[in-house]
C-alpha atoms as one frame of an Amber mdcrd trajectory, in Angstrom:
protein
   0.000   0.000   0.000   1.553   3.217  -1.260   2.405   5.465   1.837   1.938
   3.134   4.383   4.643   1.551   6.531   2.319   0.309   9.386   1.486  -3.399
   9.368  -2.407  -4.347   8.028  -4.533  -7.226   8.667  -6.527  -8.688   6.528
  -9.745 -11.058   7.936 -11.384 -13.024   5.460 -14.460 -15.476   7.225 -15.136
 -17.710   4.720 -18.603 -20.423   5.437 -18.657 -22.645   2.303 -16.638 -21.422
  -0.077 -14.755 -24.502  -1.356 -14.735 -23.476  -5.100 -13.522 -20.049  -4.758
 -11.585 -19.483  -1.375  -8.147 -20.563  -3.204  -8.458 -18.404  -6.293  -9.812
 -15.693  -3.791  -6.734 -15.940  -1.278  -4.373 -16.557  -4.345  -5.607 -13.327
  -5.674  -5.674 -11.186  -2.386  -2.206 -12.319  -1.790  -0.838 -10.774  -5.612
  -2.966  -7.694  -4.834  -1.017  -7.424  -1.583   2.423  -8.400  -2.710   1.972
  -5.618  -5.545   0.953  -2.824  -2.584   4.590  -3.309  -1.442   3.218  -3.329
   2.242   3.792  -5.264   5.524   0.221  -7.626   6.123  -0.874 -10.356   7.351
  -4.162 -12.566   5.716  -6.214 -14.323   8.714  -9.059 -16.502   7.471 -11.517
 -17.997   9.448 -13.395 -20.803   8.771 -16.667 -20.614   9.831 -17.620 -23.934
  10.431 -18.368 -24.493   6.960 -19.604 -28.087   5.720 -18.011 -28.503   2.823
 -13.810 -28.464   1.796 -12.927 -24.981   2.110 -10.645 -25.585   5.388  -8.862
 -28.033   3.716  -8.716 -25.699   0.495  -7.429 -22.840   3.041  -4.615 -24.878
   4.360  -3.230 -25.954   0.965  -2.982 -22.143   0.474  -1.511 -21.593   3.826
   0.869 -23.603   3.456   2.972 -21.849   0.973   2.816 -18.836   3.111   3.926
 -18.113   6.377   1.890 -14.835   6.747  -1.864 -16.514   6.394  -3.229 -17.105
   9.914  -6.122 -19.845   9.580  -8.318 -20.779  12.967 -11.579 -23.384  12.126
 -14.505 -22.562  14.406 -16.258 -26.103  14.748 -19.532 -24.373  14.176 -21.511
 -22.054  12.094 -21.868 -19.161  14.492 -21.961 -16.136  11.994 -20.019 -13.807
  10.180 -19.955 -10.951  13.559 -18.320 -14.076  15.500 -16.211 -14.946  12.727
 -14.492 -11.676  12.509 -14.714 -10.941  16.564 -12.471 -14.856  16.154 -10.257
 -13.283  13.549  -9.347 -10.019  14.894  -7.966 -11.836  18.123  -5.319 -13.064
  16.075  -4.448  -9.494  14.144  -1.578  -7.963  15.019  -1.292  -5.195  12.164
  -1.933  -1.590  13.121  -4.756  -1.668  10.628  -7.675  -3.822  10.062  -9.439
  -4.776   6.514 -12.769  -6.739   6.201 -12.532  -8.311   3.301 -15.317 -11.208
   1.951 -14.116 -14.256   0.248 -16.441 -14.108  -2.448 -13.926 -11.057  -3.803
 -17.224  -9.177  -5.189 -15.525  -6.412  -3.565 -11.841  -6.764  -4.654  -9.307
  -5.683  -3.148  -7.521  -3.920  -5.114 -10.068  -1.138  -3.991  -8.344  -0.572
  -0.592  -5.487   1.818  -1.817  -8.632   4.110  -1.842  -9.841   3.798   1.346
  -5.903   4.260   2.791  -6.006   7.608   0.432  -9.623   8.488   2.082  -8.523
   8.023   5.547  -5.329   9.982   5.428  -7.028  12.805   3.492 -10.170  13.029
   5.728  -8.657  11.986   8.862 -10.491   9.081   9.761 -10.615   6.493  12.375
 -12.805   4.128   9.759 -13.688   4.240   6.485 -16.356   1.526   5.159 -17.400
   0.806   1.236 -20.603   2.407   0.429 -23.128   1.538  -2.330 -24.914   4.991
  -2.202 -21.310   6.718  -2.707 -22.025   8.849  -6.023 -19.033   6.901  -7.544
 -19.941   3.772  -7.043 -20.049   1.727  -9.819 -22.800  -1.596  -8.573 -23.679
  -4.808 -10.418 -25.885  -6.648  -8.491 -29.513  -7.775  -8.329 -32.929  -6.120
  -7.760 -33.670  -7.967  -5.215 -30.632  -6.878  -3.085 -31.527  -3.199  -4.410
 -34.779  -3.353  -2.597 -34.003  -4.271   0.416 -30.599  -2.656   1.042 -32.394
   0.627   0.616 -35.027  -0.249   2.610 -32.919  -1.351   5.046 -30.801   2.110
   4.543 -34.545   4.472   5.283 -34.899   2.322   8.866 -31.305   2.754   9.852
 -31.237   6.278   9.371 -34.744   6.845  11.368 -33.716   4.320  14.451 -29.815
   5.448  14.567 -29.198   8.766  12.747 -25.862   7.356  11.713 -23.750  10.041
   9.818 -23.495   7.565   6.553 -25.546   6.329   4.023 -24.722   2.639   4.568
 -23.802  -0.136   6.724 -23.590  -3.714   5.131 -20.445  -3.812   2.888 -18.336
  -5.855   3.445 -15.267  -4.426   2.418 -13.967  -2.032   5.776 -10.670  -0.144
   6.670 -10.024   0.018  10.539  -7.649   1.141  12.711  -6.702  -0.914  15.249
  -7.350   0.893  18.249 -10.989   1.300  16.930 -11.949  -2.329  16.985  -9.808
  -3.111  20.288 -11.913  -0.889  21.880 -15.490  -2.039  20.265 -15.077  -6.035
  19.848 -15.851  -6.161  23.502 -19.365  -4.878  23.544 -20.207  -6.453  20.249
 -23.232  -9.397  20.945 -24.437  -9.966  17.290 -22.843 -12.823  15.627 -24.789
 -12.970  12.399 -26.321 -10.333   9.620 -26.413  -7.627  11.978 -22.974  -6.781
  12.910 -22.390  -4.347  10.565 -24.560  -2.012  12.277 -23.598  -2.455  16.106
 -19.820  -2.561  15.250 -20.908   1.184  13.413 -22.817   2.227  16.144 -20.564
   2.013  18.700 -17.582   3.981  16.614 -19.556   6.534  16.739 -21.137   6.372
  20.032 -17.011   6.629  20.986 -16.712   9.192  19.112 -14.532   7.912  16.208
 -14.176   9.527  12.395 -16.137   7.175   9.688 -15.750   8.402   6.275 -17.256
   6.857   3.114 -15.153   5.262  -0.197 -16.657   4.325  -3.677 -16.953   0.625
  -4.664 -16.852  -1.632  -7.679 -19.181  -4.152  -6.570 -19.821  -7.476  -9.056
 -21.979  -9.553  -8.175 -21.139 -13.198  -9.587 -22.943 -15.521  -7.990 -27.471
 -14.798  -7.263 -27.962 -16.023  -3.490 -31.647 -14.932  -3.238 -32.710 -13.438
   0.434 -34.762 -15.382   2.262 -37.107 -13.904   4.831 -35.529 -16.124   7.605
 -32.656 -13.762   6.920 -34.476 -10.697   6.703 -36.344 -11.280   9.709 -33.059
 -12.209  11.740 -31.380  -8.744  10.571 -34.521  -7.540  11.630 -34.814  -8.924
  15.326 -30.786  -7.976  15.696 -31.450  -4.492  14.493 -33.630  -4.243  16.914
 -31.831  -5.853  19.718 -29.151  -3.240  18.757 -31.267  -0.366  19.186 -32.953
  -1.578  22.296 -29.541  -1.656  24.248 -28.268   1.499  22.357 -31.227   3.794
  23.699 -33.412   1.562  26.269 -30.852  -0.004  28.550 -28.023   2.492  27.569
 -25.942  -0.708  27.924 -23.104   0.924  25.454 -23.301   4.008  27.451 -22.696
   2.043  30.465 -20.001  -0.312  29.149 -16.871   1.328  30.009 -18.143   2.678
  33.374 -18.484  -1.452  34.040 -14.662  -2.355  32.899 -13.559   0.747  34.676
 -15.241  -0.341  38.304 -14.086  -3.647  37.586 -10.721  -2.691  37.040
């Protein structure tokens, strides 16, 4: 990464990607070897049912910078990442998917946007006017639905939460991780919440987003983003528990 000397680390939780986690690593590994930086590549299985530990390791294996942990089972993509980030040790943090819909080659712009705009965080936005999105209806629909309720129950300062591609510094997550509860679709949102709740800098970047493969949205899934939401905004501004959180650690420390 032009500019920057700092160590980054990259978490990939993979669940079931046996065809394309090897071409996906293989790639992220030449886009990182061309940056010219110091990272490391932690992947986290995510109790998936299907080869793509075993396809992880084979890439592992010819490099002594991937960091691979196996959960034994499918807890969700929030625990996944909470799993990988105990294992980072890079003064930056990247969420980056497996499916590499996001590639990312994209990240030298999110280093550029958080050195220009002084930012603790900068996350990939679909509703950044220079985005350039290729993915279905469907997904459309509901991500700006999804977009109206977030910015009626939280009043975030950005115009989205869910993609998956996300530049963090260190510091940031070390202090949020801890008061993160959601393990599946809704951790997006709480890990967002809280950086600003703590007052941290989020800043938006434009993505190239192509979508390859049509997983349609079931309303099981829907209706679980829906009851974490929820959850999330019950304990941000009923029990004030995030408000409370570091007056806990402090009087138990």
């Amino acid at each position: 990464m032009k500019n920057i000397k700092e160590k980054i680390s990259v978490i990939i939780p993979a669940y079931n990607e046996a065809g394309i986690i090897e071409g996906g690593l293989n790639e992220t590994i030449r886009v990182f070897n061309n940056f010219g930086c110091k990272y490391e590549i932690i992947v986290v299985d995510d109790g998936s049912s299907d080869n793509t530990f075993q396809n992880i390791l084979k890439v592992s294996s010819r490099h002594t910078n991937i960091i691979v942990k196996q959960l034994k089972h499918n807890r969700g993509k929030g625990r996944a990442l909470k799993v990988g980030f105990r294992q980072s040790s890079g003064e930056y943090v990247v969420f980056l998917d497996a499916d590499m819909e996001l590639h990312p080659a994209q990240l030298q712009t999110f280093f550029d946007i958080m050195r220009l705009d002084e930012a603790d965080v900068v996350i990939g936005s679909k509703r950044h006017p220079n985005s350039r999105l290729n993915y279905p209806l469907q997904r459309k629909i509901i991500s700006s639905v999804y977009f109206f309720l977030i910015k009626i129950f939280f009043g975030l300062p950005i115009r989205d939460t869910q993609t998956g591609l996300k530049l963090f510094k260190y510091e940031v997550l070390k202090r949020v991780f801890p008061r993160i509860l959601v393990k599946a679709f809704g951790y997006d949102l709480e890990i967002l919440v809280n950086v600003h709740r703590l007052g941290y800098r989020i800043a938006e970047a434009p993505i190239v987003l192509d979508t390859q493969r049509y997983n349609r949205i079931g309303m099981d899934s829907i209706w679980i983003t829906w009851r974490d939401t929820m959850a999330i905004w019950y304990r941000a501004y009923i029990l004030r528990y995030y408000d409370r959180f570091d007056y806990r650690r402090r009087k138990r420390g």
